[in-house]
Amino acid sequence: QQALKDLDADRAKDALERLAEAQRQLRDALERSKELFRRAAAEGDLANMSKESRELAQEQRRWNSEISSADSSRAAAAERELAQRADSLGARLEKLGKSLEQDGRRERLDSASRQATKAGEQMNKAASASEHGQRQQAGEWGQEAAKSLEPLGDRLQQERQSLQEMWRRDVTAALDQALGETSRLAERQLGVQKSLEAGDRPVSAVRAEQGSIEEGVQRLVEQMRKAAGKNALVPPAIGSALGGALQQMQRAREAISNTAPNVREGAEEAGSAVDALNAAAYQLLQARGDVSSSGSGSGLAEAIEKMNQLAKQQGGLGREGAGLLPMAGNGAIQEQLRRLGERQRALADELQKVRAQGEMPGASELADEAKDIARRLESGRLDRQVVERQERLFRRMLDAGRTLQGHEEDDRKERQSTTATDDSVHLAPALRARLQGDDDRLRVPSWEELQQFSPEERRLVVDYFRRLSEAGPR
């Protein structure tokens, strides 16, 4: 009985520890997301207010053209409504300026706020003149209001683009720094592995070097946590790769810390750590390319766009499944079901990649559901329940894409890449064709392609592409 009590106590303790760890991870995720959502909200607010100011200016010009023949009381009421909207725009701009004070935007947004408020005052004067039948004076005040509003739309749009560019530079610089540091740490870690294999250094010196590298990786993990909290295109999986490298380093150090050091085990763990650092560097390189070529400053717009594209693919798979349903009992469609299942599984893999980006709600559950549907289709099981699950998955993916979308419109319509500078690396045409895709972006080799190399060779390849991405090949 005592043994059972002890077992129950241990289980309860383990459950409490797991719960505490889950709560800690949730707090970290919320804290990490706070800055990201602040940035996404600012982008959306600036887009909406730029659009609102343009609409106000257009409606004011229309009012000005109609005031000479319009009913005075109705014109006054319409103008007062425009004045309320202008006042509201001014208040929202002032609030946004306060939230962006740390980004150096408050002064310019306060100026825009005063401009909108001034337009509201001029509109109220135009409304008052219209009520008293003073059409000419009302028209003059209306013209002044239109002049006050006219430049606001472009100013706010420029402010938005400037802010996005600054945020992209901020995150890209952090990724560049992390890439360089990861490459240096991988080189040092490779030295630890070689020293353990060759036995050319005292174990105590190798152990001290391993501890120093671990401290560097811990600092990197914190840097990546901050970067992932600023842009949705920086996947938290980078931190996981660094964490895996850290665990392997700790095991390597522990293996050579005993009175009878297990040098062979230490060398194996040290080599695994090199590979984990290579994987982290590879993910950093991809994230850098995604951030630098994105249109938004937070990366959420691109994540949402990706989810919407996947939702359309899921809708197509669902329609295809529904079309095959009447023939479900026919053995001749087994090959079609298998191919449909393969496409469903490919979509599940893409959802897993979206989940790795870290900031799309419910992507993990959506990926699990897509995989289960794929398994059923691949095994030839197609019935009404499977088709309904495909339809529900489609709707859930659409909802996930809308969750953070808001009303922001992408008036740039395309992603913008950074222009190459005069000191860019020049590539021979044959090499450029291999290294660049149709969009002239650097094509980073896939991790599968890197598997044919040794850990040291992988480190050299990743470092080579890091240098190319920093120089901006053309």
GROMACS .gro file of C-alpha atoms in nm:
model
  474
    1GLN     CA    1   0.000   0.000   0.000
    2GLN     CA    2   0.284   0.237   0.082
    3ALA     CA    3   0.443   0.164  -0.256
    4LEU     CA    4   0.113   0.248  -0.430
    5LYS     CA    5   0.088   0.572  -0.231
    6ASP     CA    6   0.442   0.664  -0.328
    7LEU     CA    7   0.365   0.583  -0.693
    8ASP     CA    8   0.053   0.800  -0.687
    9ALA     CA    9   0.250   1.082  -0.525
   10ASP     CA   10   0.519   1.057  -0.792
   11ARG     CA   11   0.257   1.063  -1.065
   12ALA     CA   12   0.088   1.364  -0.909
   13LYS     CA   13   0.424   1.540  -0.881
   14ASP     CA   14   0.505   1.466  -1.247
   15ALA     CA   15   0.162   1.592  -1.354
   16LEU     CA   16   0.209   1.916  -1.158
   17GLU     CA   17   0.553   1.966  -1.309
   18ARG     CA   18   0.416   1.913  -1.660
   19LEU     CA   19   0.133   2.156  -1.588
   20ALA     CA   20   0.377   2.416  -1.457
   21GLU     CA   21   0.595   2.373  -1.766
   22ALA     CA   22   0.293   2.408  -1.996
   23GLN     CA   23   0.190   2.726  -1.813
   24ARG     CA   24   0.542   2.863  -1.845
   25GLN     CA   25   0.548   2.789  -2.218
   26LEU     CA   26   0.208   2.958  -2.257
   27ARG     CA   27   0.330   3.268  -2.072
   28ASP     CA   28   0.644   3.276  -2.288
   29ALA     CA   29   0.437   3.242  -2.606
   30LEU     CA   30   0.203   3.522  -2.502
   31GLU     CA   31   0.493   3.746  -2.407
   32ARG     CA   32   0.670   3.664  -2.733
   33SER     CA   33   0.358   3.743  -2.933
   34LYS     CA   34   0.284   4.075  -2.764
   35GLU     CA   35   0.531   4.278  -2.971
   36LEU     CA   36   0.439   4.091  -3.289
   37PHE     CA   37   0.070   4.171  -3.252
   38ARG     CA   38   0.150   4.532  -3.161
   39ARG     CA   39   0.337   4.567  -3.488
   40ALA     CA   40   0.066   4.394  -3.691
   41ALA     CA   41  -0.200   4.618  -3.532
   42ALA     CA   42   0.002   4.931  -3.614
   43GLU     CA   43   0.040   4.822  -3.976
   44GLY     CA   44  -0.334   4.762  -4.004
   45ASP     CA   45  -0.422   5.090  -3.830
   46LEU     CA   46  -0.201   5.294  -4.061
   47ALA     CA   47  -0.346   5.121  -4.368
   48ASN     CA   48  -0.703   5.179  -4.250
   49MET     CA   49  -0.645   5.542  -4.152
   50SER     CA   50  -0.469   5.617  -4.479
   51LYS     CA   51  -0.773   5.482  -4.661
   52GLU     CA   52  -1.011   5.670  -4.432
   53SER     CA   53  -0.834   6.003  -4.487
   54ARG     CA   54  -0.851   5.958  -4.865
   55GLU     CA   55  -1.223   5.879  -4.847
   56LEU     CA   56  -1.284   6.183  -4.627
   57ALA     CA   57  -1.100   6.410  -4.870
   58GLN     CA   58  -1.299   6.267  -5.162
   59GLU     CA   59  -1.633   6.311  -4.983
   60GLN     CA   60  -1.537   6.665  -4.881
   61ARG     CA   61  -1.459   6.757  -5.241
   62ARG     CA   62  -1.796   6.614  -5.346
   63TRP     CA   63  -1.968   6.820  -5.074
   64ASN     CA   64  -1.787   7.131  -5.197
   65SER     CA   65  -1.909   7.075  -5.553
   66GLU     CA   66  -2.272   7.036  -5.440
   67ILE     CA   67  -2.300   7.307  -5.173
   68SER     CA   68  -2.409   7.581  -5.415
   69SER     CA   69  -2.732   7.396  -5.501
   70ALA     CA   70  -2.785   7.167  -5.201
   71ASP     CA   71  -3.044   7.207  -4.927
   72SER     CA   72  -2.869   7.409  -4.655
   73SER     CA   73  -2.986   7.206  -4.354
   74ARG     CA   74  -2.912   6.872  -4.517
   75ALA     CA   75  -2.571   6.992  -4.634
   76ALA     CA   76  -2.493   7.111  -4.280
   77ALA     CA   77  -2.589   6.773  -4.133
   78ALA     CA   78  -2.375   6.589  -4.387
   79GLU     CA   79  -2.079   6.818  -4.316
   80ARG     CA   80  -2.109   6.772  -3.939
   81GLU     CA   81  -2.099   6.396  -3.994
   82LEU     CA   82  -1.777   6.437  -4.194
   83ALA     CA   83  -1.640   6.657  -3.913
   84GLN     CA   84  -1.708   6.382  -3.657
   85ARG     CA   85  -1.519   6.134  -3.873
   86ALA     CA   86  -1.227   6.373  -3.907
   87ASP     CA   87  -1.219   6.425  -3.529
   88SER     CA   88  -1.227   6.051  -3.476
   89LEU     CA   89  -0.940   6.009  -3.723
   90GLY     CA   90  -0.739   6.269  -3.533
   91ALA     CA   91  -0.797   6.094  -3.201
   92ARG     CA   92  -0.698   5.756  -3.344
   93LEU     CA   93  -0.381   5.903  -3.494
   94GLU     CA   94  -0.287   6.054  -3.160
   95LYS     CA   95  -0.341   5.718  -2.986
   96LEU     CA   96  -0.136   5.537  -3.250
   97GLY     CA   97   0.143   5.791  -3.209
   98LYS     CA   98   0.166   5.710  -2.840
   99SER     CA   99   0.188   5.337  -2.912
  100LEU     CA  100   0.469   5.396  -3.164
  101GLU     CA  101   0.669   5.635  -2.949
  102GLN     CA  102   0.946   5.379  -2.905
  103ASP     CA  103   0.974   5.354  -3.284
  104GLY     CA  104   1.028   5.731  -3.324
  105ARG     CA  105   0.697   5.796  -3.500
  106ARG     CA  106   0.502   5.992  -3.241
  107GLU     CA  107   0.596   6.342  -3.357
  108ARG     CA  108   0.495   6.282  -3.718
  109LEU     CA  109   0.170   6.106  -3.623
  110ASP     CA  110   0.087   6.383  -3.377
  111SER     CA  111   0.130   6.629  -3.666
  112ALA     CA  112  -0.105   6.419  -3.879
  113SER     CA  113  -0.350   6.406  -3.587
  114ARG     CA  114  -0.350   6.786  -3.561
  115GLN     CA  115  -0.406   6.810  -3.936
  116ALA     CA  116  -0.713   6.582  -3.918
  117THR     CA  117  -0.848   6.771  -3.616
  118LYS     CA  118  -0.797   7.101  -3.800
  119ALA     CA  119  -0.995   6.963  -4.094
  120GLY     CA  120  -1.274   6.870  -3.851
  121GLU     CA  121  -1.285   7.226  -3.716
  122GLN     CA  122  -1.302   7.367  -4.070
  123MET     CA  123  -1.583   7.126  -4.152
  124ASN     CA  124  -1.781   7.241  -3.848
  125LYS     CA  125  -1.739   7.602  -3.960
  126ALA     CA  126  -1.858   7.506  -4.308
  127ALA     CA  127  -2.160   7.331  -4.156
  128SER     CA  128  -2.243   7.635  -3.942
  129ALA     CA  129  -2.219   7.868  -4.244
  130SER     CA  130  -2.443   7.633  -4.442
  131GLU     CA  131  -2.706   7.636  -4.166
  132HIS     CA  132  -2.717   8.017  -4.188
  133GLY     CA  133  -2.755   8.009  -4.566
  134GLN     CA  134  -2.403   8.144  -4.625
  135ARG     CA  135  -2.324   7.915  -4.915
  136GLN     CA  136  -2.014   8.099  -5.039
  137GLN     CA  137  -1.853   8.105  -4.696
  138ALA     CA  138  -1.950   7.741  -4.640
  139GLY     CA  139  -1.782   7.650  -4.969
  140GLU     CA  140  -1.466   7.839  -4.868
  141TRP     CA  141  -1.441   7.654  -4.537
  142GLY     CA  142  -1.510   7.330  -4.721
  143GLN     CA  143  -1.221   7.401  -4.958
  144GLU     CA  144  -0.990   7.462  -4.662
  145ALA     CA  145  -1.098   7.131  -4.506
  146ALA     CA  146  -1.026   6.948  -4.831
  147LYS     CA  147  -0.679   7.106  -4.846
  148SER     CA  148  -0.609   6.993  -4.490
  149LEU     CA  149  -0.711   6.636  -4.568
  150GLU     CA  150  -0.556   6.606  -4.915
  151PRO     CA  151  -0.197   6.513  -4.817
  152LEU     CA  152  -0.289   6.290  -4.522
  153GLY     CA  153  -0.351   5.970  -4.717
  154ASP     CA  154  -0.009   5.973  -4.884
  155ARG     CA  155   0.165   6.080  -4.563
  156LEU     CA  156   0.018   5.792  -4.366
  157GLN     CA  157   0.093   5.545  -4.643
  158GLN     CA  158   0.456   5.660  -4.654
  159GLU     CA  159   0.472   5.637  -4.276
  160ARG     CA  160   0.345   5.279  -4.291
  161GLN     CA  161   0.598   5.176  -4.555
  162SER     CA  162   0.880   5.347  -4.366
  163LEU     CA  163   0.779   5.171  -4.046
  164GLN     CA  164   0.764   4.833  -4.219
  165GLU     CA  165   1.107   4.886  -4.372
  166MET     CA  166   1.255   4.980  -4.036
  167TRP     CA  167   1.107   4.670  -3.871
  168ARG     CA  168   1.234   4.445  -4.151
  169ARG     CA  169   1.585   4.593  -4.118
  170ASP     CA  170   1.570   4.544  -3.742
  171VAL     CA  171   1.480   4.174  -3.767
  172THR     CA  172   1.714   4.110  -4.062
  173ALA     CA  173   2.004   4.263  -3.868
  174ALA     CA  174   1.925   4.038  -3.572
  175LEU     CA  175   1.916   3.733  -3.799
  176ASP     CA  176   2.246   3.833  -3.963
  177GLN     CA  177   2.407   3.863  -3.622
  178ALA     CA  178   2.263   3.527  -3.514
  179LEU     CA  179   2.378   3.364  -3.839
  180GLY     CA  180   2.733   3.484  -3.791
  181GLU     CA  181   2.739   3.377  -3.427
  182THR     CA  182   2.588   3.036  -3.507
  183SER     CA  183   2.854   2.977  -3.774
  184ARG     CA  184   3.133   3.070  -3.531
  185LEU     CA  185   2.989   2.847  -3.260
  186ALA     CA  186   2.954   2.557  -3.509
  187GLU     CA  187   3.320   2.599  -3.603
  188ARG     CA  188   3.425   2.595  -3.238
  189GLN     CA  189   3.202   2.295  -3.171
  190LEU     CA  190   3.363   2.113  -3.462
  191GLY     CA  191   3.698   2.184  -3.297
  192VAL     CA  192   3.570   2.019  -2.978
  193GLN     CA  193   3.465   1.711  -3.174
  194LYS     CA  194   3.801   1.685  -3.351
  195SER     CA  195   3.996   1.733  -3.027
  196LEU     CA  196   3.803   1.451  -2.862
  197GLU     CA  197   3.857   1.225  -3.161
  198ALA     CA  198   4.229   1.302  -3.191
  199GLY     CA  199   4.303   1.333  -2.819
  200ASP     CA  200   4.542   1.621  -2.890
  201ARG     CA  201   4.420   1.843  -2.604
  202PRO     CA  202   4.373   1.788  -2.230
  203VAL     CA  203   4.019   1.678  -2.149
  204SER     CA  204   3.989   1.959  -1.895
  205ALA     CA  205   4.061   2.219  -2.167
  206VAL     CA  206   3.808   2.061  -2.404
  207ARG     CA  207   3.549   2.055  -2.123
  208ALA     CA  208   3.604   2.425  -2.051
  209GLU     CA  209   3.570   2.508  -2.423
  210GLN     CA  210   3.247   2.308  -2.440
  211GLY     CA  211   3.106   2.501  -2.145
  212SER     CA  212   3.197   2.831  -2.312
  213ILE     CA  213   3.018   2.728  -2.634
  214GLU     CA  214   2.709   2.633  -2.433
  215GLU     CA  215   2.695   2.983  -2.287
  216GLY     CA  216   2.708   3.127  -2.638
  217VAL     CA  217   2.422   2.904  -2.753
  218GLN     CA  218   2.212   3.004  -2.452
  219ARG     CA  219   2.253   3.370  -2.549
  220LEU     CA  220   2.151   3.281  -2.905
  221VAL     CA  221   1.834   3.110  -2.783
  222GLU     CA  222   1.731   3.430  -2.605
  223GLN     CA  223   1.809   3.641  -2.912
  224MET     CA  224   1.593   3.415  -3.127
  225ARG     CA  225   1.308   3.432  -2.880
  226LYS     CA  226   1.309   3.810  -2.914
  227ALA     CA  227   1.337   3.800  -3.295
  228ALA     CA  228   1.050   3.551  -3.326
  229GLY     CA  229   0.840   3.789  -3.116
  230LYS     CA  230   0.889   4.066  -3.373
  231ASN     CA  231   0.821   3.886  -3.700
  232ALA     CA  232   0.599   3.585  -3.774
  233LEU     CA  233   0.839   3.469  -4.046
  234VAL     CA  234   1.106   3.386  -3.787
  235PRO     CA  235   1.014   3.030  -3.684
  236PRO     CA  236   1.044   2.928  -3.317
  237ALA     CA  237   1.183   2.601  -3.460
  238ILE     CA  238   1.518   2.782  -3.475
  239GLY     CA  239   1.513   2.803  -3.098
  240SER     CA  240   1.424   2.433  -3.082
  241ALA     CA  241   1.725   2.344  -3.300
  242LEU     CA  242   1.951   2.555  -3.080
  243GLY     CA  243   1.799   2.393  -2.771
  244GLY     CA  244   1.872   2.049  -2.916
  245ALA     CA  245   2.231   2.152  -2.981
  246LEU     CA  246   2.257   2.274  -2.624
  247GLN     CA  247   2.136   1.941  -2.483
  248GLN     CA  248   2.386   1.747  -2.693
  249MET     CA  249   2.666   1.976  -2.578
  250GLN     CA  250   2.567   1.919  -2.218
  251ARG     CA  251   2.572   1.542  -2.274
  252ALA     CA  252   2.915   1.571  -2.439
  253ARG     CA  253   3.048   1.768  -2.143
  254GLU     CA  254   2.896   1.523  -1.893
  255ALA     CA  255   3.054   1.229  -2.081
  256ILE     CA  256   3.402   1.372  -2.027
  257SER     CA  257   3.341   1.505  -1.676
  258ASN     CA  258   3.370   1.168  -1.499
  259THR     CA  259   3.685   1.037  -1.338
  260ALA     CA  260   3.704   0.797  -1.634
  261PRO     CA  261   3.604   1.022  -1.928
  262ASN     CA  262   3.408   0.854  -2.206
  263VAL     CA  263   3.584   1.036  -2.489
  264ARG     CA  264   3.415   0.836  -2.763
  265GLU     CA  265   3.064   0.920  -2.641
  266GLY     CA  266   3.166   1.281  -2.590
  267ALA     CA  267   3.291   1.304  -2.950
  268GLU     CA  268   2.967   1.155  -3.084
  269GLU     CA  269   2.753   1.400  -2.885
  270ALA     CA  270   2.978   1.689  -2.990
  271GLY     CA  271   2.935   1.589  -3.354
  272SER     CA  272   2.557   1.574  -3.315
  273ALA     CA  273   2.570   1.925  -3.169
  274VAL     CA  274   2.757   2.045  -3.480
  275ASP     CA  275   2.476   1.908  -3.697
  276ALA     CA  276   2.210   2.075  -3.479
  277LEU     CA  277   2.390   2.408  -3.512
  278ASN     CA  278   2.406   2.356  -3.889
  279ALA     CA  279   2.030   2.297  -3.893
  280ALA     CA  280   1.973   2.615  -3.693
  281ALA     CA  281   2.197   2.813  -3.930
  282TYR     CA  282   2.005   2.675  -4.228
  283GLN     CA  283   1.672   2.779  -4.075
  284LEU     CA  284   1.815   3.123  -3.995
  285LEU     CA  285   1.923   3.163  -4.356
  286GLN     CA  286   1.577   3.077  -4.484
  287ALA     CA  287   1.410   3.306  -4.230
  288ARG     CA  288   1.637   3.592  -4.332
  289GLY     CA  289   1.532   3.555  -4.696
  290ASP     CA  290   1.164   3.541  -4.601
  291VAL     CA  291   1.183   3.853  -4.382
  292SER     CA  292   1.391   4.063  -4.622
  293SER     CA  293   1.161   3.990  -4.919
  294SER     CA  294   0.831   4.031  -4.730
  295GLY     CA  295   0.601   4.326  -4.780
  296SER     CA  296   0.482   4.365  -4.422
  297GLY     CA  297   0.688   4.455  -4.117
  298SER     CA  298   0.542   4.189  -3.888
  299GLY     CA  299   0.527   3.895  -4.131
  300LEU     CA  300   0.167   3.816  -4.033
  301ALA     CA  301   0.029   3.922  -4.370
  302GLU     CA  302   0.247   3.663  -4.543
  303ALA     CA  303   0.152   3.393  -4.292
  304ILE     CA  304  -0.217   3.468  -4.348
  305GLU     CA  305  -0.170   3.467  -4.725
  306LYS     CA  306  -0.007   3.124  -4.701
  307MET     CA  307  -0.295   2.988  -4.493
  308ASN     CA  308  -0.551   3.124  -4.739
  309GLN     CA  309  -0.368   2.956  -5.028
  310LEU     CA  310  -0.367   2.625  -4.840
  311ALA     CA  311  -0.738   2.668  -4.764
  312LYS     CA  312  -0.809   2.699  -5.137
  313GLN     CA  313  -0.613   2.379  -5.199
  314GLN     CA  314  -0.814   2.204  -4.928
  315GLY     CA  315  -1.137   2.324  -5.087
  316GLY     CA  316  -1.028   2.165  -5.415
  317LEU     CA  317  -0.942   1.838  -5.242
  318GLY     CA  318  -1.280   1.836  -5.073
  319ARG     CA  319  -1.466   1.888  -5.401
  320GLU     CA  320  -1.264   1.609  -5.562
  321GLY     CA  321  -1.345   1.376  -5.272
  322ALA     CA  322  -1.715   1.460  -5.297
  323GLY     CA  323  -1.702   1.385  -5.671
  324LEU     CA  324  -1.556   1.040  -5.606
  325LEU     CA  325  -1.805   0.957  -5.328
  326PRO     CA  326  -2.076   0.808  -5.558
  327MET     CA  327  -1.814   0.559  -5.687
  328ALA     CA  328  -1.677   0.472  -5.341
  329GLY     CA  329  -1.768   0.104  -5.374
  330ASN     CA  330  -1.594   0.070  -5.710
  331GLY     CA  331  -1.247  -0.084  -5.682
  332ALA     CA  332  -1.138   0.099  -5.998
  333ILE     CA  333  -1.104   0.429  -5.811
  334GLN     CA  334  -0.848   0.302  -5.558
  335GLU     CA  335  -0.561   0.458  -5.752
  336GLN     CA  336  -0.745   0.791  -5.765
  337LEU     CA  337  -0.803   0.775  -5.389
  338ARG     CA  338  -0.436   0.701  -5.331
  339ARG     CA  339  -0.330   1.003  -5.536
  340LEU     CA  340  -0.588   1.217  -5.357
  341GLY     CA  341  -0.450   1.095  -5.024
  342GLU     CA  342  -0.096   1.187  -5.132
  343ARG     CA  343  -0.205   1.541  -5.214
  344GLN     CA  344  -0.388   1.561  -4.882
  345ARG     CA  345  -0.070   1.450  -4.703
  346ALA     CA  346   0.137   1.709  -4.894
  347LEU     CA  347  -0.104   1.976  -4.773
  348ALA     CA  348  -0.066   1.844  -4.417
  349ASP     CA  349   0.311   1.882  -4.451
  350GLU     CA  350   0.265   2.244  -4.561
  351LEU     CA  351   0.045   2.305  -4.257
  352GLN     CA  352   0.323   2.167  -4.041
  353LYS     CA  353   0.557   2.424  -4.193
  354VAL     CA  354   0.306   2.698  -4.115
  355ARG     CA  355   0.291   2.565  -3.759
  356ALA     CA  356   0.671   2.591  -3.742
  357GLN     CA  357   0.640   2.963  -3.823
  358GLY     CA  358   0.484   2.980  -3.480
  359GLU     CA  359   0.214   3.245  -3.491
  360MET     CA  360  -0.079   3.088  -3.680
  361PRO     CA  361  -0.344   2.973  -3.430
  362GLY     CA  362  -0.439   2.606  -3.445
  363ALA     CA  363  -0.204   2.513  -3.733
  364SER     CA  364  -0.085   2.202  -3.547
  365GLU     CA  365  -0.440   2.069  -3.499
  366LEU     CA  366  -0.522   2.142  -3.864
  367ALA     CA  367  -0.211   1.952  -3.975
  368ASP     CA  368  -0.303   1.651  -3.758
  369GLU     CA  369  -0.656   1.645  -3.901
  370ALA     CA  370  -0.523   1.667  -4.259
  371LYS     CA  371  -0.284   1.376  -4.193
  372ASP     CA  372  -0.562   1.158  -4.054
  373ILE     CA  373  -0.781   1.230  -4.358
  374ALA     CA  374  -0.483   1.148  -4.582
  375ARG     CA  375  -0.436   0.811  -4.410
  376ARG     CA  376  -0.799   0.721  -4.469
  377LEU     CA  377  -0.788   0.820  -4.835
  378GLU     CA  378  -0.460   0.636  -4.896
  379SER     CA  379  -0.612   0.321  -4.747
  380GLY     CA  380  -0.909   0.350  -4.984
  381ARG     CA  381  -1.165   0.451  -4.718
  382LEU     CA  382  -1.394   0.716  -4.866
  383ASP     CA  383  -1.737   0.777  -4.717
  384ARG     CA  384  -1.966   1.066  -4.630
  385GLN     CA  385  -1.785   1.122  -4.298
  386VAL     CA  386  -1.447   1.169  -4.471
  387VAL     CA  387  -1.595   1.418  -4.720
  388GLU     CA  388  -1.760   1.612  -4.435
  389ARG     CA  389  -1.428   1.621  -4.248
  390GLN     CA  390  -1.260   1.761  -4.558
  391GLU     CA  391  -1.524   2.033  -4.576
  392ARG     CA  392  -1.489   2.118  -4.204
  393LEU     CA  393  -1.110   2.134  -4.242
  394PHE     CA  394  -1.152   2.374  -4.534
  395ARG     CA  395  -1.375   2.606  -4.327
  396ARG     CA  396  -1.143   2.591  -4.024
  397MET     CA  397  -0.849   2.688  -4.244
  398LEU     CA  398  -1.044   2.982  -4.384
  399ASP     CA  399  -1.131   3.090  -4.029
  400ALA     CA  400  -0.765   3.062  -3.925
  401GLY     CA  401  -0.665   3.285  -4.215
  402ARG     CA  402  -0.925   3.544  -4.119
  403THR     CA  403  -0.842   3.545  -3.748
  404LEU     CA  404  -0.567   3.804  -3.776
  405GLN     CA  405  -0.652   3.950  -4.116
  406GLY     CA  406  -0.861   4.248  -4.009
  407HIS     CA  407  -0.933   4.501  -4.283
  408GLU     CA  408  -0.581   4.579  -4.398
  409GLU     CA  409  -0.544   4.595  -4.773
  410ASP     CA  410  -0.218   4.523  -4.951
  411ASP     CA  411  -0.199   4.819  -5.185
  412ARG     CA  412   0.151   4.722  -5.294
  413LYS     CA  413   0.018   4.397  -5.441
  414GLU     CA  414   0.358   4.231  -5.449
  415ARG     CA  415   0.653   4.153  -5.230
  416GLN     CA  416   0.946   4.391  -5.257
  417SER     CA  417   1.303   4.269  -5.241
  418THR     CA  418   1.603   4.477  -5.141
  419THR     CA  419   1.791   4.638  -5.430
  420ALA     CA  420   2.145   4.511  -5.479
  421THR     CA  421   2.427   4.751  -5.393
  422ASP     CA  422   2.738   4.838  -5.592
  423ASP     CA  423   2.958   4.609  -5.387
  424SER     CA  424   2.733   4.307  -5.444
  425VAL     CA  425   2.892   3.974  -5.530
  426HIS     CA  426   2.881   3.912  -5.908
  427LEU     CA  427   2.802   3.559  -6.017
  428ALA     CA  428   2.880   3.391  -6.346
  429PRO     CA  429   2.561   3.330  -6.553
  430ALA     CA  430   2.589   2.950  -6.523
  431LEU     CA  431   2.628   2.972  -6.146
  432ARG     CA  432   2.354   3.232  -6.114
  433ALA     CA  433   2.111   2.997  -6.289
  434ARG     CA  434   2.186   2.733  -6.025
  435LEU     CA  435   2.172   2.967  -5.725
  436GLN     CA  436   1.876   3.186  -5.814
  437GLY     CA  437   1.515   3.107  -5.893
  438ASP     CA  438   1.283   3.272  -6.145
  439ASP     CA  439   1.222   3.558  -5.900
  440ASP     CA  440   1.599   3.630  -5.875
  441ARG     CA  441   1.598   3.532  -5.507
  442LEU     CA  442   1.882   3.326  -5.370
  443ARG     CA  443   1.787   2.958  -5.379
  444VAL     CA  444   1.908   2.802  -5.058
  445PRO     CA  445   1.970   2.425  -5.090
  446SER     CA  446   1.720   2.212  -4.903
  447TRP     CA  447   1.818   2.028  -4.586
  448GLU     CA  448   1.765   1.701  -4.773
  449GLU     CA  449   2.025   1.810  -5.031
  450LEU     CA  450   2.269   1.888  -4.750
  451GLN     CA  451   2.238   1.539  -4.604
  452GLN     CA  452   2.489   1.402  -4.856
  453PHE     CA  453   2.764   1.606  -4.687
  454SER     CA  454   2.945   1.559  -4.359
  455PRO     CA  455   2.864   1.793  -4.064
  456GLU     CA  456   3.177   1.999  -4.139
  457GLU     CA  457   3.087   2.028  -4.508
  458ARG     CA  458   2.730   2.125  -4.419
  459ARG     CA  459   2.865   2.401  -4.197
  460LEU     CA  460   3.079   2.532  -4.484
  461VAL     CA  461   2.787   2.525  -4.730
  462VAL     CA  462   2.553   2.706  -4.491
  463ASP     CA  463   2.822   2.964  -4.412
  464TYR     CA  464   2.880   3.016  -4.787
  465PHE     CA  465   2.512   3.092  -4.847
  466ARG     CA  466   2.506   3.315  -4.539
  467ARG     CA  467   2.783   3.527  -4.690
  468LEU     CA  468   2.603   3.535  -5.026
  469SER     CA  469   2.277   3.649  -4.864
  470GLU     CA  470   2.455   3.924  -4.669
  471ALA     CA  471   2.631   4.050  -4.982
  472GLY     CA  472   2.318   4.035  -5.198
  473PRO     CA  473   2.421   3.825  -5.504
  474ARG     CA  474   2.316   3.942  -5.849
   0.00000   0.00000   0.00000
